[in-house]
Amino acid sequence: MSIAARREDFPLLATQMHGHRLAYLDSAATSQKPRAVLDAVRRYYEEDNANVHRGVYELAARATQDYEDARETISSFIGAAAEEIVFTRGTTESINLVARSYGEKVLGPGTNVVTSAAEHHSNLLPWQQAAWAHGAEVRYVALAPDGSVSPDALAEVVDAGTRVVALAHASNVMGTVADISAAAEIAHAYGAVLAVDAAQSVPHRPIDVRALGADFLSFSGHKMCGPTGIGALFGRADLLAAMQPVYYGGEMIEEVTLQGATWKETPWRFEGGTPNIAGAVGMAAAADYLRSVGMEAIHEHEVELANYLAQRIREVPGVVVYGPKGQRDSGVVTFNLDGVHAHDLATALDTEGVCVRAGHHCCQPLMRQLQASSTARASVYLYNDREDVDQLVDALVKAKEFFHRVAR
Ligand SMILES: Cc1ncc(COP(=O)(O)O)c(C=O)c1O
């Protein structure tokens, strides 16, 4: 299928922005939604809406079936078993859940969590808080100049006290991709678990949790063409089964007395309260949509486009591109224009119909290492094409002329 035809699956991409064709280059923040997802959510509300796991009537059974079918779809999308998928609000909640529940079980004085300064705050703060609450240490693996985490550097800091290695699979800033299988081997050699922040990888490349060796893996629906407010935590079955719930309330109990309570099996014990049923249905429709395009094809397309993007913006004098110097393996390209604040740049690009992110990208420690208060970030997905990139470059050249004229 041509990219032009694929773009037609995404109604919003037909929108004009400030009189220009929309060049949406911010999918690392959130992706656009195909009609298949919008239709699935609408169909659920129009035909099957009821609360799950409670009613004995037909409609409630259908809603429960939709929700559990969604779990099945999401589990098979990443090579897991259905009972290993906990629905959450997104990556942030998934990581907080693991850090609190698993952290409480394994962290204490003399133990440590290993992570990196390149992590999104969502994969940093939950681990800091969990470690510090239990008297454990947080260790940071040294980053390579391109911001990546090498297995050798990781091996330097992991030791017998390590209980958790928490790393992003793909960086949301640097465009680097970690060798997760190697990280798993190192963690496992010391009896630690590997918790993967896969917010920027599950939407963009084929993922098999067993092949990766991940023990926990967190991701968000909204970055993979699904709705906002839904995401998933994969946890190895034996690990989840030994963990305490974090959210107490309805839908997660076996029996409650005035003296105590027992919990449902996993994953339901982690899903206290009415879940985001329509969100799960939409996220599953998104996974089906991505699978119909082909995850390998999506990855190849993005890599080709990101390399084209990096090469084209490097040709603009005064542009600094961060991350890998050579071939890129993900769709994220972060840059700055000499003498222009990233926010001003992004605002100028917006007037030409180009959407890019600007700021610290929820990675303040990394920004300090880059000695940049903020950067601009363009990120591509399956619906972007060279026309989007060319529109960005033309807008960048125009913005540069404008800001340099103003500065004179
Ligand atoms: C690498 C990474 N981790 C975690 C998150 C948090 O995802 P969410 O806001 O969907 O919970 C993001 C979002 O940008 C991300 O890029």
Tab-separated table of C-alpha atoms and ligand atoms in Angstrom:
chain	number	residue	atom	x	y	z
A	1	MET	CA	0.000	0.000	0.000
A	2	SER	CA	1.290	3.481	-0.837
A	3	ILE	CA	1.828	5.955	1.982
A	4	ALA	CA	-0.646	8.306	0.268
A	5	ALA	CA	-3.321	5.607	0.506
A	6	ARG	CA	-2.357	4.840	4.109
A	7	ARG	CA	-2.690	8.505	5.033
A	8	GLU	CA	-6.326	8.279	3.989
A	9	ASP	CA	-6.918	5.853	6.862
A	10	PHE	CA	-6.184	8.785	9.229
A	11	PRO	CA	-8.965	11.395	8.917
A	12	LEU	CA	-7.087	14.091	10.830
A	13	LEU	CA	-4.205	14.099	8.362
A	14	ALA	CA	-6.494	15.685	5.765
A	15	THR	CA	-6.750	18.794	7.990
A	16	GLN	CA	-5.209	22.030	6.727
A	17	MET	CA	-3.080	23.877	9.282
A	18	HIS	CA	-2.610	27.642	8.918
A	19	GLY	CA	-3.469	27.222	5.245
A	20	HIS	CA	-0.866	24.487	4.708
A	21	ARG	CA	-0.906	20.739	4.291
A	22	LEU	CA	-0.504	19.227	7.788
A	23	ALA	CA	2.946	17.704	8.338
A	24	TYR	CA	2.417	15.876	11.619
A	25	LEU	CA	5.884	15.013	12.921
A	26	ASP	CA	5.124	14.469	16.607
A	27	SER	CA	4.075	10.834	16.817
A	28	ALA	CA	6.567	10.146	19.610
A	29	ALA	CA	4.290	12.350	21.738
A	30	THR	CA	1.089	10.787	20.447
A	31	SER	CA	0.076	9.169	17.198
A	32	GLN	CA	-2.868	9.949	14.971
A	33	LYS	CA	-5.753	7.466	14.922
A	34	PRO	CA	-6.921	5.438	11.946
A	35	ARG	CA	-10.606	5.067	11.088
A	36	ALA	CA	-10.438	1.378	12.153
A	37	VAL	CA	-9.758	2.486	15.755
A	38	LEU	CA	-12.375	5.242	15.760
A	39	ASP	CA	-14.935	2.758	14.369
A	40	ALA	CA	-14.079	0.069	16.945
A	41	VAL	CA	-14.588	2.479	19.853
A	42	ARG	CA	-17.843	3.779	18.381
A	43	ARG	CA	-19.085	0.228	17.695
A	44	TYR	CA	-18.321	-0.804	21.266
A	45	TYR	CA	-20.304	2.106	22.727
A	46	GLU	CA	-23.152	1.722	20.245
A	47	GLU	CA	-23.533	-2.043	20.509
A	48	ASP	CA	-21.890	-3.621	23.587
A	49	ASN	CA	-21.479	-0.979	26.307
A	50	ALA	CA	-21.948	-2.305	29.869
A	51	ASN	CA	-19.650	-2.813	32.853
A	52	VAL	CA	-17.292	-5.788	32.761
A	53	HIS	CA	-16.903	-8.803	35.061
A	54	ARG	CA	-20.068	-7.893	36.995
A	55	GLY	CA	-23.354	-8.306	35.162
A	56	VAL	CA	-24.952	-11.650	34.441
A	57	TYR	CA	-26.949	-10.284	31.519
A	58	GLU	CA	-26.082	-10.671	27.834
A	59	LEU	CA	-24.822	-7.116	27.291
A	60	ALA	CA	-22.421	-7.318	30.241
A	61	ALA	CA	-21.165	-10.643	28.922
A	62	ARG	CA	-20.495	-9.033	25.526
A	63	ALA	CA	-18.621	-6.096	27.099
A	64	THR	CA	-16.540	-8.531	29.176
A	65	GLN	CA	-15.820	-10.588	26.075
A	66	ASP	CA	-14.704	-7.466	24.156
A	67	TYR	CA	-12.423	-6.454	27.014
A	68	GLU	CA	-10.858	-9.893	27.425
A	69	ASP	CA	-10.531	-10.303	23.635
A	70	ALA	CA	-8.616	-7.012	23.668
A	71	ARG	CA	-6.241	-8.449	26.275
A	72	GLU	CA	-5.709	-11.486	24.059
A	73	THR	CA	-4.949	-9.271	21.040
A	74	ILE	CA	-2.501	-7.090	22.956
A	75	SER	CA	-0.740	-10.110	24.462
A	76	SER	CA	-0.255	-11.779	21.098
A	77	PHE	CA	0.998	-8.464	19.640
A	78	ILE	CA	4.067	-8.718	21.899
A	79	GLY	CA	4.366	-12.506	22.202
A	80	ALA	CA	2.985	-12.747	25.760
A	81	ALA	CA	0.190	-14.764	27.380
A	82	ALA	CA	-3.121	-13.005	28.077
A	83	GLU	CA	-2.762	-13.313	31.856
A	84	GLU	CA	0.540	-11.448	31.610
A	85	ILE	CA	-1.150	-8.258	30.344
A	86	VAL	CA	-2.438	-5.725	32.877
A	87	PHE	CA	-4.417	-2.874	31.361
A	88	THR	CA	-3.318	0.499	32.749
A	89	ARG	CA	-3.711	4.139	31.767
A	90	GLY	CA	-0.422	4.031	29.880
A	91	THR	CA	3.310	3.582	30.211
A	92	THR	CA	3.560	5.919	33.201
A	93	GLU	CA	1.023	3.997	35.223
A	94	SER	CA	2.501	0.638	34.167
A	95	ILE	CA	5.963	1.618	35.400
A	96	ASN	CA	4.596	3.080	38.629
A	97	LEU	CA	2.725	-0.161	39.236
A	98	VAL	CA	5.861	-2.289	38.861
A	99	ALA	CA	8.054	0.100	40.826
A	100	ARG	CA	5.614	0.180	43.717
A	101	SER	CA	4.496	-3.431	43.836
A	102	TYR	CA	7.629	-5.269	42.717
A	103	GLY	CA	9.848	-2.615	44.304
A	104	GLU	CA	8.210	-3.156	47.678
A	105	LYS	CA	8.941	-6.876	47.391
A	106	VAL	CA	12.600	-6.758	46.441
A	107	LEU	CA	14.109	-3.392	47.404
A	108	GLY	CA	15.787	-2.651	50.702
A	109	PRO	CA	19.109	-1.511	52.181
A	110	GLY	CA	22.065	-2.987	50.306
A	111	THR	CA	20.086	-3.379	47.077
A	112	ASN	CA	20.015	-1.152	44.010
A	113	VAL	CA	18.055	-0.258	40.898
A	114	VAL	CA	20.090	0.389	37.756
A	115	THR	CA	18.769	2.862	35.219
A	116	SER	CA	20.156	5.690	33.059
A	117	ALA	CA	20.141	9.480	32.840
A	118	ALA	CA	18.555	9.204	29.393
A	119	GLU	CA	15.263	7.845	30.727
A	120	HIS	CA	11.939	9.586	30.345
A	121	HIS	CA	10.862	10.914	33.757
A	122	SER	CA	8.226	8.154	33.729
A	123	ASN	CA	10.994	5.576	33.883
A	124	LEU	CA	13.104	7.510	36.350
A	125	LEU	CA	10.892	8.985	39.062
A	126	PRO	CA	8.966	5.785	39.938
A	127	TRP	CA	12.273	3.941	40.437
A	128	GLN	CA	13.868	6.764	42.410
A	129	GLN	CA	10.846	6.984	44.681
A	130	ALA	CA	10.576	3.223	45.164
A	131	ALA	CA	14.295	2.803	45.808
A	132	TRP	CA	14.553	5.714	48.223
A	133	ALA	CA	11.380	4.671	50.074
A	134	HIS	CA	12.972	1.298	50.820
A	135	GLY	CA	16.519	2.487	51.519
A	136	ALA	CA	17.881	1.189	48.209
A	137	GLU	CA	20.337	2.926	45.898
A	138	VAL	CA	19.701	4.215	42.365
A	139	ARG	CA	22.630	3.680	40.018
A	140	TYR	CA	23.081	5.255	36.619
A	141	VAL	CA	24.808	3.554	33.753
A	142	ALA	CA	27.260	5.810	31.884
A	143	LEU	CA	25.884	6.959	28.536
A	144	ALA	CA	27.806	6.738	25.261
A	145	PRO	CA	28.308	10.081	23.433
A	146	ASP	CA	25.221	9.437	21.291
A	147	GLY	CA	23.143	8.917	24.451
A	148	SER	CA	22.908	5.148	24.129
A	149	VAL	CA	23.388	2.525	26.844
A	150	SER	CA	25.970	-0.070	25.845
A	151	PRO	CA	26.000	-3.579	27.333
A	152	ASP	CA	29.610	-2.986	28.478
A	153	ALA	CA	28.657	0.153	30.385
A	154	LEU	CA	25.709	-1.660	31.915
A	155	ALA	CA	27.887	-4.554	33.048
A	156	GLU	CA	30.049	-2.010	34.922
A	157	VAL	CA	27.236	-1.032	37.316
A	158	VAL	CA	25.093	-4.154	37.748
A	159	ASP	CA	26.147	-6.310	40.693
A	160	ALA	CA	24.813	-8.828	43.195
A	161	GLY	CA	22.838	-6.073	44.942
A	162	THR	CA	20.929	-5.173	41.777
A	163	ARG	CA	17.272	-6.132	41.885
A	164	VAL	CA	15.946	-4.232	38.876
A	165	VAL	CA	17.461	-2.911	35.653
A	166	ALA	CA	15.063	-0.313	34.238
A	167	LEU	CA	15.805	0.887	30.712
A	168	ALA	CA	14.034	2.351	27.711
A	169	HIS	CA	14.089	0.197	24.605
A	170	ALA	CA	14.051	3.225	22.273
A	171	SER	CA	14.882	6.738	23.460
A	172	ASN	CA	12.238	9.434	23.013
A	173	VAL	CA	14.975	12.046	22.569
A	174	MET	CA	18.168	10.603	21.128
A	175	GLY	CA	16.728	8.195	18.576
A	176	THR	CA	18.945	5.462	19.994
A	177	VAL	CA	17.835	1.859	20.534
A	178	ALA	CA	19.141	-0.232	23.418
A	179	ASP	CA	20.272	-3.829	23.056
A	180	ILE	CA	17.560	-5.203	25.329
A	181	SER	CA	18.512	-8.874	24.960
A	182	ALA	CA	22.049	-8.084	26.092
A	183	ALA	CA	20.701	-6.022	29.009
A	184	ALA	CA	18.450	-8.940	29.986
A	185	GLU	CA	21.402	-11.315	29.989
A	186	ILE	CA	23.395	-9.020	32.245
A	187	ALA	CA	20.474	-8.444	34.632
A	188	HIS	CA	19.623	-12.139	34.801
A	189	ALA	CA	23.225	-13.137	35.425
A	190	TYR	CA	22.932	-11.267	38.742
A	191	GLY	CA	19.403	-12.474	39.526
A	192	ALA	CA	17.895	-9.062	38.736
A	193	VAL	CA	14.853	-8.438	36.537
A	194	LEU	CA	14.750	-6.261	33.442
A	195	ALA	CA	11.919	-3.717	33.296
A	196	VAL	CA	11.649	-2.229	29.813
A	197	ASP	CA	10.084	1.119	28.975
A	198	ALA	CA	8.761	0.226	25.534
A	199	ALA	CA	6.670	3.369	24.968
A	200	GLN	CA	8.768	4.189	21.894
A	201	SER	CA	9.349	0.677	20.597
A	202	VAL	CA	6.103	-1.335	20.744
A	203	PRO	CA	4.397	1.079	18.295
A	204	HIS	CA	7.292	1.006	15.846
A	205	ARG	CA	8.955	-2.408	15.529
A	206	PRO	CA	8.130	-6.093	16.004
A	207	ILE	CA	8.326	-6.988	19.695
A	208	ASP	CA	8.580	-10.424	21.241
A	209	VAL	CA	8.954	-10.197	25.002
A	210	ARG	CA	10.419	-13.691	25.267
A	211	ALA	CA	13.041	-13.095	22.580
A	212	LEU	CA	13.949	-9.806	24.282
A	213	GLY	CA	14.162	-11.467	27.689
A	214	ALA	CA	12.047	-8.707	29.272
A	215	ASP	CA	10.528	-9.448	32.674
A	216	PHE	CA	8.311	-6.358	32.637
A	217	LEU	CA	7.491	-4.193	29.630
A	218	SER	CA	5.372	-1.050	29.603
A	219	PHE	CA	3.664	0.721	26.715
A	220	SER	CA	0.867	3.144	25.821
A	221	GLY	CA	-2.109	2.783	23.481
A	222	HIS	CA	-2.074	6.385	22.296
A	223	LYS	CA	1.426	6.141	20.808
A	224	MET	CA	0.450	3.085	18.719
A	225	CYS	CA	-2.611	4.525	16.941
A	226	GLY	CA	-4.943	3.710	19.857
A	227	PRO	CA	-6.902	5.967	22.210
A	228	THR	CA	-5.474	7.972	25.092
A	229	GLY	CA	-5.976	6.752	28.665
A	230	ILE	CA	-5.148	3.110	27.953
A	231	GLY	CA	-1.896	1.182	28.027
A	232	ALA	CA	-0.496	-2.076	29.173
A	233	LEU	CA	1.996	-3.661	31.485
A	234	PHE	CA	3.462	-6.993	30.504
A	235	GLY	CA	4.734	-8.903	33.520
A	236	ARG	CA	6.147	-12.414	33.520
A	237	ALA	CA	3.362	-14.633	34.935
A	238	ASP	CA	5.374	-15.897	37.911
A	239	LEU	CA	6.440	-12.363	38.862
A	240	LEU	CA	2.928	-10.892	38.659
A	241	ALA	CA	1.522	-13.804	40.650
A	242	ALA	CA	3.850	-12.974	43.558
A	243	MET	CA	3.037	-9.241	43.582
A	244	GLN	CA	0.585	-7.314	45.752
A	245	PRO	CA	-2.088	-5.109	44.184
A	246	VAL	CA	-1.556	-1.352	44.137
A	247	TYR	CA	-5.129	-0.147	43.575
A	248	TYR	CA	-7.636	-1.562	46.029
A	249	GLY	CA	-11.377	-1.497	45.326
A	250	GLY	CA	-14.000	-3.120	43.159
A	251	GLU	CA	-13.329	-5.823	40.569
A	252	MET	CA	-10.000	-6.975	42.029
A	253	ILE	CA	-11.061	-9.073	45.034
A	254	GLU	CA	-11.942	-12.687	45.684
A	255	GLU	CA	-13.492	-12.154	49.114
A	256	VAL	CA	-13.745	-9.214	51.513
A	257	THR	CA	-14.486	-9.394	55.245
A	258	LEU	CA	-14.208	-6.760	57.918
A	259	GLN	CA	-10.938	-8.352	58.952
A	260	GLY	CA	-9.235	-8.700	55.546
A	261	ALA	CA	-9.483	-9.600	51.879
A	262	THR	CA	-8.176	-11.979	49.258
A	263	TRP	CA	-7.302	-10.967	45.717
A	264	LYS	CA	-8.302	-12.197	42.309
A	265	GLU	CA	-5.783	-13.975	40.142
A	266	THR	CA	-3.466	-11.887	37.987
A	267	PRO	CA	-3.914	-9.767	35.957
A	268	TRP	CA	-7.316	-8.755	37.401
A	269	ARG	CA	-5.959	-8.105	40.871
A	270	PHE	CA	-4.074	-5.127	39.418
A	271	GLU	CA	-7.140	-3.652	37.704
A	272	GLY	CA	-9.132	-2.238	40.624
A	273	GLY	CA	-12.226	-0.235	39.605
A	274	THR	CA	-14.030	-0.026	36.303
A	275	PRO	CA	-11.383	-0.249	33.599
A	276	ASN	CA	-11.161	1.727	30.359
A	277	ILE	CA	-13.117	-0.851	28.366
A	278	ALA	CA	-13.567	1.235	25.219
A	279	GLY	CA	-9.882	2.167	25.427
A	280	ALA	CA	-8.860	-1.485	25.512
A	281	VAL	CA	-11.123	-2.203	22.532
A	282	GLY	CA	-9.556	0.726	20.662
A	283	MET	CA	-6.024	-0.301	21.588
A	284	ALA	CA	-6.680	-3.831	20.300
A	285	ALA	CA	-8.088	-2.397	17.053
A	286	ALA	CA	-4.890	-0.337	16.778
A	287	ALA	CA	-2.740	-3.457	17.241
A	288	ASP	CA	-4.771	-5.240	14.547
A	289	TYR	CA	-4.367	-2.249	12.242
A	290	LEU	CA	-0.587	-2.098	12.777
A	291	ARG	CA	-0.313	-5.836	12.257
A	292	SER	CA	-2.250	-5.590	9.005
A	293	VAL	CA	0.351	-3.084	7.749
A	294	GLY	CA	3.198	-5.212	9.159
A	295	MET	CA	5.500	-4.187	12.006
A	296	GLU	CA	8.636	-4.980	10.025
A	297	ALA	CA	7.398	-2.813	7.144
A	298	ILE	CA	6.544	0.016	9.563
A	299	HIS	CA	9.997	-0.139	11.123
A	300	GLU	CA	11.771	-0.139	7.748
A	301	HIS	CA	9.688	2.766	6.500
A	302	GLU	CA	10.374	4.873	9.600
A	303	VAL	CA	14.092	4.167	9.609
A	304	GLU	CA	14.408	5.108	5.949
A	305	LEU	CA	12.455	8.312	6.536
A	306	ALA	CA	14.292	9.280	9.746
A	307	ASN	CA	17.654	8.865	8.014
A	308	TYR	CA	16.419	11.049	5.154
A	309	LEU	CA	15.170	13.601	7.700
A	310	ALA	CA	18.426	13.673	9.675
A	311	GLN	CA	20.463	14.024	6.490
A	312	ARG	CA	18.256	16.825	5.084
A	313	ILE	CA	18.185	18.950	8.236
A	314	ARG	CA	21.939	18.522	8.710
A	315	GLU	CA	22.313	20.260	5.353
A	316	VAL	CA	20.757	23.418	6.843
A	317	PRO	CA	23.681	25.488	8.205
A	318	GLY	CA	23.379	26.104	11.944
A	319	VAL	CA	21.363	22.956	12.673
A	320	VAL	CA	22.780	20.591	15.303
A	321	VAL	CA	21.372	17.053	15.240
A	322	TYR	CA	21.681	14.977	18.414
A	323	GLY	CA	21.978	11.207	18.703
A	324	PRO	CA	23.612	8.721	16.340
A	325	LYS	CA	26.089	10.160	13.850
A	326	GLY	CA	25.605	7.291	11.416
A	327	GLN	CA	22.589	5.150	10.518
A	328	ARG	CA	19.517	5.625	12.669
A	329	ASP	CA	17.337	2.785	13.815
A	330	SER	CA	14.269	4.668	15.004
A	331	GLY	CA	11.987	7.443	13.831
A	332	VAL	CA	13.031	10.115	16.365
A	333	VAL	CA	15.313	12.998	15.325
A	334	THR	CA	16.196	15.718	17.846
A	335	PHE	CA	17.847	18.959	16.839
A	336	ASN	CA	18.456	22.617	17.568
A	337	LEU	CA	18.927	25.653	15.373
A	338	ASP	CA	21.850	27.793	16.410
A	339	GLY	CA	20.763	30.893	18.340
A	340	VAL	CA	17.034	30.080	18.272
A	341	HIS	CA	15.129	28.687	21.247
A	342	ALA	CA	13.430	25.393	20.398
A	343	HIS	CA	10.034	26.773	21.459
A	344	ASP	CA	10.374	29.723	19.078
A	345	LEU	CA	11.464	27.374	16.328
A	346	ALA	CA	8.526	25.004	16.864
A	347	THR	CA	6.130	27.968	16.877
A	348	ALA	CA	7.588	29.206	13.576
A	349	LEU	CA	7.344	25.721	12.043
A	350	ASP	CA	3.709	25.504	13.144
A	351	THR	CA	2.838	28.525	11.006
A	352	GLU	CA	3.959	26.422	7.999
A	353	GLY	CA	1.750	23.477	9.022
A	354	VAL	CA	4.616	21.508	10.601
A	355	CYS	CA	4.076	19.961	14.061
A	356	VAL	CA	7.248	19.159	16.024
A	357	ARG	CA	7.841	18.900	19.742
A	358	ALA	CA	9.985	21.386	21.663
A	359	GLY	CA	11.172	21.345	25.249
A	360	HIS	CA	12.956	18.966	27.580
A	361	HIS	CA	10.869	15.977	26.432
A	362	CYS	CA	10.420	14.847	30.070
A	363	CYS	CA	14.160	14.134	30.181
A	364	GLN	CA	15.705	16.924	32.260
A	365	PRO	CA	18.783	14.966	33.420
A	366	LEU	CA	19.543	14.100	29.782
A	367	MET	CA	19.115	17.730	28.725
A	368	ARG	CA	21.698	18.692	31.353
A	369	GLN	CA	24.111	16.150	29.888
A	370	LEU	CA	23.470	17.555	26.401
A	371	GLN	CA	23.983	21.060	27.837
A	372	ALA	CA	20.760	22.147	26.178
A	373	SER	CA	17.797	23.668	28.009
A	374	SER	CA	15.523	22.386	25.291
A	375	THR	CA	15.551	20.833	21.842
A	376	ALA	CA	13.171	20.394	18.927
A	377	ARG	CA	12.145	16.865	18.040
A	378	ALA	CA	10.643	15.509	14.846
A	379	SER	CA	9.318	11.970	14.935
A	380	VAL	CA	7.889	9.950	12.075
A	381	TYR	CA	5.383	7.126	11.881
A	382	LEU	CA	3.775	4.875	9.301
A	383	TYR	CA	1.740	7.724	7.751
A	384	ASN	CA	4.616	10.171	7.190
A	385	ASP	CA	6.331	10.585	3.855
A	386	ARG	CA	9.145	12.548	2.242
A	387	GLU	CA	6.741	15.389	1.554
A	388	ASP	CA	6.397	15.876	5.347
A	389	VAL	CA	10.174	15.960	5.696
A	390	ASP	CA	10.601	18.373	2.790
A	391	GLN	CA	7.910	20.621	4.277
A	392	LEU	CA	9.831	20.599	7.586
A	393	VAL	CA	13.117	21.470	5.881
A	394	ASP	CA	11.553	24.308	3.846
A	395	ALA	CA	9.925	25.681	7.011
A	396	LEU	CA	13.229	25.357	8.890
A	397	VAL	CA	15.090	27.359	6.254
A	398	LYS	CA	12.369	30.022	6.322
A	399	ALA	CA	12.422	30.162	10.143
A	400	LYS	CA	16.177	30.447	10.146
A	401	GLU	CA	16.110	33.386	7.722
A	402	PHE	CA	13.411	35.080	9.806
A	403	PHE	CA	15.149	34.670	13.184
A	404	HIS	CA	18.554	35.656	11.851
A	405	ARG	CA	17.047	38.747	10.182
A	406	VAL	CA	15.374	39.711	13.472
A	407	ALA	CA	18.643	39.180	15.370
A	408	ARG	CA	20.600	41.489	13.035
B	1	LIG	C1	10.207	6.695	26.465
B	1	LIG	C2	8.911	7.104	27.092
B	1	LIG	N1	8.564	6.562	28.261
B	1	LIG	C3	7.418	6.871	28.877
B	1	LIG	C4	6.533	7.768	28.326
B	1	LIG	C5	5.260	8.083	29.042
B	1	LIG	O1	4.158	7.647	28.293
B	1	LIG	P1	2.683	8.028	28.738
B	1	LIG	O2	2.652	9.520	28.856
B	1	LIG	O3	1.829	7.523	27.618
B	1	LIG	O4	2.414	7.356	30.036
B	1	LIG	C6	6.861	8.382	27.120
B	1	LIG	C7	5.970	9.407	26.532
B	1	LIG	O5	6.365	10.294	25.834
B	1	LIG	C8	8.074	8.028	26.482
B	1	LIG	O6	8.428	8.580	25.329
